[in-house]
PDB file of C-alpha atoms in Angstrom:
ATOM      1  CA  MET A   1       0.134  82.705 123.130  1.00  0.00           C
ATOM      2  CA  PRO A   2       2.237  79.682 124.291  1.00  0.00           C
ATOM      3  CA  ASP A   3       5.123  80.451 126.640  1.00  0.00           C
ATOM      4  CA  PRO A   4       8.342  79.332 124.854  1.00  0.00           C
ATOM      5  CA  SER A   5      10.212  79.007 128.163  1.00  0.00           C
ATOM      6  CA  ALA A   6       7.582  76.585 129.475  1.00  0.00           C
ATOM      7  CA  ASP A   7       7.896  74.485 126.324  1.00  0.00           C
ATOM      8  CA  LYS A   8      11.684  74.454 126.728  1.00  0.00           C
ATOM      9  CA  ILE A   9      11.378  73.276 130.333  1.00  0.00           C
ATOM     10  CA  LEU A  10       8.912  70.557 129.310  1.00  0.00           C
ATOM     11  CA  GLN A  11      11.359  69.296 126.672  1.00  0.00           C
ATOM     12  CA  ALA A  12      14.125  69.318 129.279  1.00  0.00           C
ATOM     13  CA  LEU A  13      11.891  67.431 131.733  1.00  0.00           C
ATOM     14  CA  VAL A  14      11.432  64.640 129.196  1.00  0.00           C
ATOM     15  CA  LYS A  15      15.226  64.344 128.881  1.00  0.00           C
ATOM     16  CA  VAL A  16      15.639  64.337 132.664  1.00  0.00           C
ATOM     17  CA  LEU A  17      13.078  61.548 133.002  1.00  0.00           C
ATOM     18  CA  ARG A  18      14.975  59.472 130.418  1.00  0.00           C
ATOM     19  CA  VAL A  19      18.344  60.013 132.145  1.00  0.00           C
ATOM     20  CA  GLU A  20      16.905  59.031 135.544  1.00  0.00           C
ATOM     21  CA  ARG A  21      15.166  55.953 134.099  1.00  0.00           C
ATOM     22  CA  GLU A  22      18.345  54.740 132.415  1.00  0.00           C
ATOM     23  CA  ALA A  23      20.464  55.478 135.489  1.00  0.00           C
ATOM     24  CA  LYS A  24      18.248  53.047 137.431  1.00  0.00           C
ATOM     25  CA  GLY A  25      18.507  50.428 134.681  1.00  0.00           C
ATOM     26  CA  LEU A  26      14.788  50.383 133.920  1.00  0.00           C
ATOM     27  CA  ASN A  27      13.444  49.616 130.468  1.00  0.00           C
ATOM     28  CA  TYR A  28      10.049  50.778 129.228  1.00  0.00           C
ATOM     29  CA  GLU A  29       8.283  47.564 130.201  1.00  0.00           C
ATOM     30  CA  GLU A  30       9.635  47.643 133.757  1.00  0.00           C
ATOM     31  CA  LEU A  31       8.767  51.315 134.200  1.00  0.00           C
ATOM     32  CA  GLY A  32       5.368  50.740 132.637  1.00  0.00           C
ATOM     33  CA  ALA A  33       4.607  47.916 135.062  1.00  0.00           C
ATOM     34  CA  VAL A  34       5.159  50.280 137.994  1.00  0.00           C
ATOM     35  CA  THR A  35       3.460  53.370 136.579  1.00  0.00           C
ATOM     36  CA  GLY A  36       0.607  51.727 134.693  1.00  0.00           C
ATOM     37  CA  LEU A  37       1.672  53.586 131.548  1.00  0.00           C
ATOM     38  CA  HIS A  38       2.122  51.626 128.322  1.00  0.00           C
ATOM     39  CA  ARG A  39       5.718  51.201 127.131  1.00  0.00           C
ATOM     40  CA  THR A  40       4.762  52.706 123.755  1.00  0.00           C
ATOM     41  CA  THR A  41       3.491  55.813 125.542  1.00  0.00           C
ATOM     42  CA  LEU A  42       6.745  56.072 127.513  1.00  0.00           C
ATOM     43  CA  GLY A  43       8.701  55.833 124.275  1.00  0.00           C
ATOM     44  CA  LEU A  44       6.599  58.601 122.722  1.00  0.00           C
ATOM     45  CA  TYR A  45       7.360  60.825 125.723  1.00  0.00           C
ATOM     46  CA  GLU A  46      11.120  60.268 125.506  1.00  0.00           C
ATOM     47  CA  ARG A  47      11.226  60.849 121.760  1.00  0.00           C
ATOM     48  CA  GLY A  48       9.346  64.111 122.199  1.00  0.00           C
ATOM     49  CA  GLU A  49       6.418  62.871 120.126  1.00  0.00           C
ATOM     50  CA  ARG A  50       3.934  63.310 122.979  1.00  0.00           C
ATOM     51  CA  CYS A  51       3.981  65.495 126.100  1.00  0.00           C
ATOM     52  CA  PRO A  52       3.346  63.777 129.449  1.00  0.00           C
ATOM     53  CA  THR A  53       0.485  65.067 131.554  1.00  0.00           C
ATOM     54  CA  ILE A  54       1.170  66.208 135.121  1.00  0.00           C
ATOM     55  CA  GLU A  55      -0.451  62.986 136.333  1.00  0.00           C
ATOM     56  CA  ALA A  56       1.839  60.873 134.117  1.00  0.00           C
ATOM     57  CA  ALA A  57       4.909  62.847 135.220  1.00  0.00           C
ATOM     58  CA  LEU A  58       3.935  62.285 138.865  1.00  0.00           C
ATOM     59  CA  GLN A  59       3.564  58.541 138.240  1.00  0.00           C
ATOM     60  CA  ILE A  60       6.978  58.357 136.576  1.00  0.00           C
ATOM     61  CA  ALA A  61       8.650  60.439 139.295  1.00  0.00           C
ATOM     62  CA  GLU A  62       7.164  58.188 142.003  1.00  0.00           C
ATOM     63  CA  ALA A  63       8.391  55.083 140.156  1.00  0.00           C
ATOM     64  CA  LEU A  64      11.875  56.623 139.988  1.00  0.00           C
ATOM     65  CA  GLY A  65      11.809  57.336 143.725  1.00  0.00           C
ATOM     66  CA  MET A  66      12.125  61.090 143.264  1.00  0.00           C
ATOM     67  CA  PRO A  67       9.766  63.988 143.968  1.00  0.00           C
ATOM     68  CA  LEU A  68       8.490  65.644 140.818  1.00  0.00           C
ATOM     69  CA  SER A  69       9.718  68.986 142.176  1.00  0.00           C
ATOM     70  CA  SER A  70      13.328  67.706 142.049  1.00  0.00           C
ATOM     71  CA  LEU A  71      12.891  66.557 138.471  1.00  0.00           C
ATOM     72  CA  ILE A  72      11.389  69.908 137.477  1.00  0.00           C
ATOM     73  CA  ARG A  73      14.281  71.729 139.162  1.00  0.00           C
ATOM     74  CA  LYS A  74      16.730  69.623 137.144  1.00  0.00           C
ATOM     75  CA  ALA A  75      14.738  70.416 134.006  1.00  0.00           C
ATOM     76  CA  GLU A  76      14.935  74.149 134.759  1.00  0.00           C
ATOM     77  CA  GLU A  77      18.702  73.899 135.216  1.00  0.00           C
ATOM     78  CA  SER A  78      18.952  71.936 131.981  1.00  0.00           C
ATOM     79  CA  ALA A  79      16.862  74.487 130.080  1.00  0.00           C
ATOM     80  CA  GLU A  80      19.237  77.226 131.218  1.00  0.00           C
ATOM     81  CA  SER A  81      22.518  75.377 130.653  1.00  0.00           C
ATOM     82  CA  GLY A  82      21.525  73.482 127.482  1.00  0.00           C
ATOM     83  CA  ARG A  83      22.339  70.061 128.928  1.00  0.00           C
ATOM     84  CA  VAL A  84      20.962  67.588 131.437  1.00  0.00           C
ATOM     85  CA  SER A  85      22.953  66.937 134.584  1.00  0.00           C
ATOM     86  CA  GLU A  86      24.833  63.636 134.246  1.00  0.00           C
ATOM     87  CA  GLU A  87      23.863  63.645 130.558  1.00  0.00           C
ATOM     88  CA  PHE A  88      27.211  62.277 129.499  1.00  0.00           C
ATOM     89  CA  ILE A  89      28.803  58.970 130.222  1.00  0.00           C
ATOM     90  CA  THR A  90      30.894  58.438 133.311  1.00  0.00           C
ATOM     91  CA  ARG A  91      32.134  54.970 132.269  1.00  0.00           C
ATOM     92  CA  ARG A  92      34.466  55.010 129.277  1.00  0.00           C
ATOM     93  CA  GLU A  93      36.627  51.998 129.920  1.00  0.00           C
ATOM     94  CA  VAL A  94      38.165  49.574 127.444  1.00  0.00           C
ATOM     95  CA  PRO A  95      39.759  47.100 129.881  1.00  0.00           C
ATOM     96  CA  LEU A  96      42.883  45.343 128.647  1.00  0.00           C
ATOM     97  CA  GLY A  97      41.598  42.297 130.510  1.00  0.00           C
ATOM     98  CA  ASN A  98      38.843  42.019 127.883  1.00  0.00           C
ATOM     99  CA  PHE A  99      41.424  41.428 125.118  1.00  0.00           C
ATOM    100  CA  ARG A 100      42.624  38.007 124.004  1.00  0.00           C
ATOM    101  CA  ASN A 101      44.282  36.266 121.022  1.00  0.00           C
ATOM    102  CA  GLY A 102      46.909  38.980 120.743  1.00  0.00           C
ATOM    103  CA  SER A 103      49.162  36.655 118.734  1.00  0.00           C
ATOM    104  CA  GLU A 104      46.464  36.194 116.061  1.00  0.00           C
ATOM    105  CA  LEU A 105      45.963  39.966 115.947  1.00  0.00           C
ATOM    106  CA  ARG A 106      49.678  40.605 115.436  1.00  0.00           C
ATOM    107  CA  SER A 107      50.077  37.764 112.954  1.00  0.00           C
ATOM    108  CA  CYS A 108      47.105  38.802 110.829  1.00  0.00           C
ATOM    109  CA  LEU A 109      47.303  42.585 111.006  1.00  0.00           C
ATOM    110  CA  GLY A 110      50.586  43.481 112.704  1.00  0.00           C
ATOM    111  CA  LEU A 111      48.652  45.396 115.368  1.00  0.00           C
ATOM    112  CA  SER A 112      48.766  45.117 119.157  1.00  0.00           C
ATOM    113  CA  PRO A 113      45.807  45.063 121.567  1.00  0.00           C
ATOM    114  CA  ASP A 114      47.013  48.477 122.764  1.00  0.00           C
ATOM    115  CA  ALA A 115      46.530  49.879 119.241  1.00  0.00           C
ATOM    116  CA  VAL A 116      42.961  48.547 119.018  1.00  0.00           C
ATOM    117  CA  ARG A 117      42.218  49.877 122.494  1.00  0.00           C
ATOM    118  CA  ALA A 118      43.580  53.316 121.558  1.00  0.00           C
ATOM    119  CA  ALA A 119      41.427  53.367 118.404  1.00  0.00           C
ATOM    120  CA  ILE A 120      38.266  52.557 120.378  1.00  0.00           C
ATOM    121  CA  LEU A 121      39.009  55.247 122.972  1.00  0.00           C
ATOM    122  CA  ASP A 122      39.709  57.786 120.209  1.00  0.00           C
ATOM    123  CA  CYS A 123      36.351  56.918 118.648  1.00  0.00           C
ATOM    124  CA  TYR A 124      34.582  57.379 121.996  1.00  0.00           C
ATOM    125  CA  ASN A 125      36.287  60.715 122.643  1.00  0.00           C
ATOM    126  CA  THR A 126      35.305  62.073 119.240  1.00  0.00           C
ATOM    127  CA  LEU A 127      31.683  60.923 119.530  1.00  0.00           C
ATOM    128  CA  ASP A 128      31.374  62.367 123.037  1.00  0.00           C
ATOM    129  CA  THR A 129      32.851  65.692 121.916  1.00  0.00           C
ATOM    130  CA  ILE A 130      30.380  65.892 119.032  1.00  0.00           C
ATOM    131  CA  ASP A 131      27.457  65.016 121.314  1.00  0.00           C
ATOM    132  CA  GLN A 132      28.462  67.614 123.898  1.00  0.00           C
ATOM    133  CA  GLN A 133      28.530  70.320 121.241  1.00  0.00           C
ATOM    134  CA  LEU A 134      25.205  69.204 119.771  1.00  0.00           C
ATOM    135  CA  VAL A 135      23.451  69.210 123.140  1.00  0.00           C
ATOM    136  CA  ALA A 136      25.030  72.549 124.089  1.00  0.00           C
ATOM    137  CA  HIS A 137      23.416  74.033 120.976  1.00  0.00           C
ATOM    138  CA  GLY A 138      20.023  72.529 121.733  1.00  0.00           C
ATOM    139  CA  ALA A 139      20.250  69.564 119.360  1.00  0.00           C
ATOM    140  CA  GLU A 140      19.941  65.842 120.016  1.00  0.00           C
ATOM    141  CA  PRO A 141      22.994  63.541 120.323  1.00  0.00           C
ATOM    142  CA  MET A 142      24.321  61.941 117.143  1.00  0.00           C
ATOM    143  CA  ALA A 143      22.635  58.558 117.661  1.00  0.00           C
ATOM    144  CA  ARG A 144      19.233  60.260 117.497  1.00  0.00           C
ATOM    145  CA  LEU A 145      20.061  62.564 114.568  1.00  0.00           C
ATOM    146  CA  VAL A 146      21.288  60.042 111.986  1.00  0.00           C
ATOM    147  CA  GLU A 147      20.138  56.674 110.705  1.00  0.00           C
ATOM    148  CA  LEU A 148      21.827  53.735 112.409  1.00  0.00           C
ATOM    149  CA  ALA A 149      23.461  52.641 109.136  1.00  0.00           C
ATOM    150  CA  ASN A 150      25.051  56.075 108.846  1.00  0.00           C
ATOM    151  CA  LEU A 151      26.094  55.962 112.490  1.00  0.00           C
ATOM    152  CA  SER A 152      27.833  52.628 111.861  1.00  0.00           C
ATOM    153  CA  SER A 153      29.643  54.148 108.891  1.00  0.00           C
ATOM    154  CA  MET A 154      30.791  57.086 111.028  1.00  0.00           C
ATOM    155  CA  ILE A 155      32.049  54.722 113.725  1.00  0.00           C
ATOM    156  CA  GLY A 156      34.003  52.777 111.097  1.00  0.00           C
ATOM    157  CA  ASN A 157      35.661  55.954 109.820  1.00  0.00           C
ATOM    158  CA  LEU A 158      36.608  57.045 113.339  1.00  0.00           C
ATOM    159  CA  LEU A 159      37.996  53.602 114.187  1.00  0.00           C
ATOM    160  CA  GLY A 160      39.976  53.613 110.933  1.00  0.00           C
ATOM    161  CA  ALA A 161      41.539  56.946 111.794  1.00  0.00           C
ATOM    162  CA  GLY A 162      42.340  55.690 115.281  1.00  0.00           C
ATOM    163  CA  LEU A 163      43.911  52.457 114.034  1.00  0.00           C
ATOM    164  CA  ALA A 164      46.072  54.294 111.498  1.00  0.00           C
ATOM    165  CA  SER A 165      47.225  56.718 114.180  1.00  0.00           C
ATOM    166  CA  ALA A 166      48.020  53.948 116.679  1.00  0.00           C
ATOM    167  CA  SER A 167      49.728  51.641 114.150  1.00  0.00           C
ATOM    168  CA  ASN A 168      53.111  53.428 114.357  1.00  0.00           C
ATOM    169  CA  GLY A 169      53.151  53.987 110.603  1.00  0.00           C
ATOM    170  CA  LEU A 170      52.154  50.441 109.644  1.00  0.00           C
ATOM    171  CA  TYR A 171      48.907  51.638 108.013  1.00  0.00           C
ATOM    172  CA  ARG A 172      47.577  54.812 106.473  1.00  0.00           C
ATOM    173  CA  ARG A 173      43.962  55.683 105.811  1.00  0.00           C
ATOM    174  CA  ASN A 174      42.551  55.466 102.313  1.00  0.00           C
ATOM    175  CA  ARG A 175      40.240  58.160 100.998  1.00  0.00           C
ATOM    176  CA  PRO A 176      36.598  57.879 102.164  1.00  0.00           C
ATOM    177  CA  HIS A 177      34.395  55.230 100.477  1.00  0.00           C
ATOM    178  CA  ALA A 178      37.440  53.624  98.833  1.00  0.00           C
ATOM    179  CA  TYR A 179      38.710  50.055  99.160  1.00  0.00           C
ATOM    180  CA  PRO A 180      40.589  49.174 101.310  1.00  0.00           C
ATOM    181  CA  ASP A 181      39.979  51.248 104.429  1.00  0.00           C
ATOM    182  CA  LEU A 182      43.606  50.999 105.573  1.00  0.00           C
ATOM    183  CA  ILE A 183      46.608  50.650 103.275  1.00  0.00           C
ATOM    184  CA  PRO A 184      49.680  48.864 104.677  1.00  0.00           C
ATOM    185  CA  GLN A 185      53.032  50.635 104.520  1.00  0.00           C
ATOM    186  CA  ASN A 186      54.900  47.376 105.122  1.00  0.00           C
ATOM    187  CA  PRO A 187      54.950  44.727 102.342  1.00  0.00           C
ATOM    188  CA  ASP A 188      54.646  41.977 104.940  1.00  0.00           C
ATOM    189  CA  TYR A 189      51.018  42.947 105.544  1.00  0.00           C
ATOM    190  CA  ASN A 190      47.931  43.155 103.341  1.00  0.00           C
ATOM    191  CA  ASP A 191      45.131  45.650 102.816  1.00  0.00           C
ATOM    192  CA  LEU A 192      42.792  45.978 105.787  1.00  0.00           C
ATOM    193  CA  GLU A 193      39.018  46.420 105.700  1.00  0.00           C
ATOM    194  CA  ILE A 194      36.996  47.638 108.694  1.00  0.00           C
ATOM    195  CA  LYS A 195      33.415  46.490 109.186  1.00  0.00           C
ATOM    196  CA  VAL A 196      31.029  47.731 111.873  1.00  0.00           C
ATOM    197  CA  ALA A 197      27.674  46.274 112.902  1.00  0.00           C
ATOM    198  CA  LEU A 198      25.060  47.024 115.550  1.00  0.00           C
ATOM    199  CA  GLU A 199      24.309  44.520 118.317  1.00  0.00           C
ATOM    200  CA  LYS A 200      23.894  40.969 116.919  1.00  0.00           C
ATOM    201  CA  ASN A 201      23.992  41.932 113.226  1.00  0.00           C
ATOM    202  CA  LYS A 202      26.738  40.393 111.123  1.00  0.00           C
ATOM    203  CA  PRO A 203      29.157  42.762 109.345  1.00  0.00           C
ATOM    204  CA  LYS A 204      28.296  43.416 105.716  1.00  0.00           C
ATOM    205  CA  GLY A 205      29.242  45.480 102.670  1.00  0.00           C
ATOM    206  CA  HIS A 206      28.045  46.272  99.193  1.00  0.00           C
ATOM    207  CA  LEU A 207      30.310  43.756  97.443  1.00  0.00           C
ATOM    208  CA  PRO A 208      32.149  40.611  98.582  1.00  0.00           C
ATOM    209  CA  LYS A 209      35.859  41.391  98.713  1.00  0.00           C
ATOM    210  CA  ALA A 210      38.602  39.012  99.799  1.00  0.00           C
ATOM    211  CA  GLY A 211      41.152  40.308 102.263  1.00  0.00           C
ATOM    212  CA  ASN A 212      42.041  40.963 105.878  1.00  0.00           C
ATOM    213  CA  TYR A 213      39.206  42.206 108.061  1.00  0.00           C
ATOM    214  CA  ILE A 214      38.794  43.670 111.505  1.00  0.00           C
ATOM    215  CA  THR A 215      35.161  43.762 112.634  1.00  0.00           C
ATOM    216  CA  PHE A 216      33.599  45.799 115.420  1.00  0.00           C
ATOM    217  CA  ARG A 217      30.128  45.298 116.861  1.00  0.00           C
ATOM    218  CA  TYR A 218      28.588  47.892 119.153  1.00  0.00           C
ATOM    219  CA  VAL A 219      25.550  48.541 121.322  1.00  0.00           C
ATOM    220  CA  LEU A 220      23.811  51.782 122.250  1.00  0.00           C
ATOM    221  CA  CYS A 221      23.956  52.257 126.013  1.00  0.00           C
ATOM    222  CA  ASN A 222      22.382  54.713 128.395  1.00  0.00           C
ATOM    223  CA  ASP A 223      24.301  57.632 129.886  1.00  0.00           C
ATOM    224  CA  SER A 224      25.715  55.438 132.646  1.00  0.00           C
ATOM    225  CA  GLY A 225      27.232  53.043 130.108  1.00  0.00           C
ATOM    226  CA  GLN A 226      24.600  50.368 130.761  1.00  0.00           C
ATOM    227  CA  PHE A 227      23.135  48.285 127.937  1.00  0.00           C
ATOM    228  CA  ILE A 228      19.441  47.372 128.173  1.00  0.00           C
ATOM    229  CA  SER A 229      18.247  44.889 125.549  1.00  0.00           C
ATOM    230  CA  GLY A 230      15.391  45.668 123.186  1.00  0.00           C
ATOM    231  CA  LYS A 231      15.176  48.130 120.302  1.00  0.00           C
ATOM    232  CA  GLU A 232      12.843  50.390 122.249  1.00  0.00           C
ATOM    233  CA  ASN A 233      15.412  50.611 125.071  1.00  0.00           C
ATOM    234  CA  ARG A 234      18.414  51.635 122.990  1.00  0.00           C
ATOM    235  CA  GLY A 235      20.378  54.477 124.504  1.00  0.00           C
ATOM    236  CA  LEU A 236      22.360  57.156 122.700  1.00  0.00           C
ATOM    237  CA  ARG A 237      25.968  56.254 123.583  1.00  0.00           C
ATOM    238  CA  VAL A 238      28.100  53.953 121.455  1.00  0.00           C
ATOM    239  CA  PHE A 239      30.006  51.146 123.173  1.00  0.00           C
ATOM    240  CA  ILE A 240      32.025  48.468 121.372  1.00  0.00           C
ATOM    241  CA  TRP A 241      31.206  45.027 122.722  1.00  0.00           C
ATOM    242  CA  GLU A 242      33.162  42.786 120.310  1.00  0.00           C
ATOM    243  CA  VAL A 243      36.185  42.902 117.987  1.00  0.00           C
ATOM    244  CA  LYS A 244      37.252  40.082 115.638  1.00  0.00           C
ATOM    245  CA  VAL A 245      39.906  39.669 112.942  1.00  0.00           C
ATOM    246  CA  GLY A 246      40.508  37.280 110.070  1.00  0.00           C
ATOM    247  CA  ARG A 247      41.225  36.742 106.405  1.00  0.00           C
ATOM    248  CA  ILE A 248      38.016  36.340 104.418  1.00  0.00           C
ATOM    249  CA  ARG A 249      37.480  34.981 100.903  1.00  0.00           C
ATOM    250  CA  GLU A 250      34.813  36.101  98.456  1.00  0.00           C
ATOM    251  CA  SER A 251      33.086  32.746  98.943  1.00  0.00           C
ATOM    252  CA  ASP A 252      32.770  33.539 102.660  1.00  0.00           C
ATOM    253  CA  PHE A 253      30.001  36.057 101.934  1.00  0.00           C
ATOM    254  CA  ASP A 254      26.296  35.585 101.334  1.00  0.00           C
ATOM    255  CA  LEU A 255      24.590  37.939  98.892  1.00  0.00           C
ATOM    256  CA  SER A 256      21.155  39.042 100.014  1.00  0.00           C
ATOM    257  CA  ASN A 257      18.640  41.830  99.739  1.00  0.00           C
ATOM    258  CA  THR A 258      18.367  43.408 103.168  1.00  0.00           C
ATOM    259  CA  GLU A 259      15.374  45.548 104.013  1.00  0.00           C
ATOM    260  CA  GLY A 260      16.389  49.194 104.092  1.00  0.00           C
ATOM    261  CA  ASP A 261      19.492  48.701 101.936  1.00  0.00           C
ATOM    262  CA  SER A 262      19.831  49.773  98.314  1.00  0.00           C
ATOM    263  CA  GLY A 263      20.528  46.762  96.133  1.00  0.00           C
ATOM    264  CA  LYS A 264      22.299  43.606  97.247  1.00  0.00           C
ATOM    265  CA  THR A 265      24.511  43.384 100.307  1.00  0.00           C
ATOM    266  CA  ALA A 266      27.368  40.993 101.024  1.00  0.00           C
ATOM    267  CA  VAL A 267      27.045  39.563 104.543  1.00  0.00           C
ATOM    268  CA  ILE A 268      29.797  37.496 106.136  1.00  0.00           C
ATOM    269  CA  LYS A 269      28.488  33.939 106.529  1.00  0.00           C
ATOM    270  CA  THR A 270      27.553  32.981 110.074  1.00  0.00           C
ATOM    271  CA  ALA A 271      29.927  30.010 110.318  1.00  0.00           C
ATOM    272  CA  VAL A 272      32.813  32.069 108.946  1.00  0.00           C
ATOM    273  CA  PHE A 273      32.128  34.964 111.284  1.00  0.00           C
ATOM    274  CA  ASN A 274      31.799  32.723 114.341  1.00  0.00           C
ATOM    275  CA  ALA A 275      35.167  31.123 113.510  1.00  0.00           C
ATOM    276  CA  MET A 276      37.044  34.437 113.314  1.00  0.00           C
ATOM    277  CA  PRO A 277      39.445  34.942 116.258  1.00  0.00           C
ATOM    278  CA  LEU A 278      37.906  36.990 119.050  1.00  0.00           C
ATOM    279  CA  ILE A 279      40.133  39.933 119.987  1.00  0.00           C
ATOM    280  CA  TYR A 280      37.951  41.923 122.379  1.00  0.00           C
ATOM    281  CA  PHE A 281      34.761  41.127 124.244  1.00  0.00           C
ATOM    282  CA  ASP A 282      32.915  43.049 126.960  1.00  0.00           C
ATOM    283  CA  PRO A 283      30.643  40.569 128.796  1.00  0.00           C
ATOM    284  CA  ASP A 284      28.659  43.400 130.415  1.00  0.00           C
ATOM    285  CA  LEU A 285      27.454  44.538 126.986  1.00  0.00           C
ATOM    286  CA  LEU A 286      26.545  41.164 125.475  1.00  0.00           C
ATOM    287  CA  PRO A 287      23.360  41.665 123.383  1.00  0.00           C
ATOM    288  CA  TYR A 288      22.592  37.938 123.334  1.00  0.00           C
ATOM    289  CA  ALA A 289      20.662  36.097 126.029  1.00  0.00           C
ATOM    290  CA  ARG A 290      22.713  35.594 129.182  1.00  0.00           C
ATOM    291  CA  ARG A 291      23.865  32.035 128.763  1.00  0.00           C
ATOM    292  CA  ARG A 292      27.091  30.166 128.324  1.00  0.00           C
ATOM    293  CA  ASP A 293      28.106  30.545 124.726  1.00  0.00           C
ATOM    294  CA  ARG A 294      30.909  28.563 123.110  1.00  0.00           C
ATOM    295  CA  ARG A 295      31.723  31.574 120.932  1.00  0.00           C
ATOM    296  CA  TYR A 296      32.951  33.408 124.026  1.00  0.00           C
ATOM    297  CA  PRO A 297      34.914  30.829 126.046  1.00  0.00           C
ATOM    298  CA  GLY A 298      36.486  32.198 129.196  1.00  0.00           C
ATOM    299  CA  PHE A 299      34.190  35.200 129.339  1.00  0.00           C
ATOM    300  CA  ASN A 300      31.044  33.521 130.683  1.00  0.00           C
TER     301      ASN A 300
END
């Protein structure tokens, strides 16, 4: 009869290996080049879809510069406590130096960079609290439990709550799944829609609606707050890398059928989105190739 404690330790070992790999900034291809294991196999290990052999675990431990005994000890501690040491992010910064175009933000939405920063930090705090509780009860973090489209929707709701709270009464939240996301309490300002997208994707919705928009794009980082490009290297921690604002017309959307979506989606046109004022940008999290980009002047 299988020993359930051994299975629990093996599951914890897989998590420990992932945390150590990400802490050293290695993606699957880089780790695979050192260990001789295929990147697909490494991904199967970390997703719990295949158990590593002792030989494979030794190869990975050697590539990470750690004795396997240390990794197993960490796994035993994790199995007892319900979490991996250093499982949660140590870097949760939203530097004010990464904000710009504050006058456009105030003119368009009546909000300050401080309000946007507070909303992002509130979102992070809520997501981290949820993840800590999930892991403590033996579950996976949120980014592994839900579809990415649903995760984006959750992030949008959390950011909306944070913006309303930090707006000093300028906005209040609408009911869920209702247009607009934020309702102004001052007649000098208009309805505000929040759109969230992953990595390089453009913000989209079910129908094209004219109005004021604030868009957030995020990446999934490792537990040290480091972004490693490539779908197979996505971490489990949400970090906002870009915020934009602007007034958008119905004609500024393209209607298209996107794989995985139900029905048509309205995607903000590339030229329109690129022209929207940039409010926040974290150059360390840029999901594009590392090159000078005219869309991010002053941050290259």
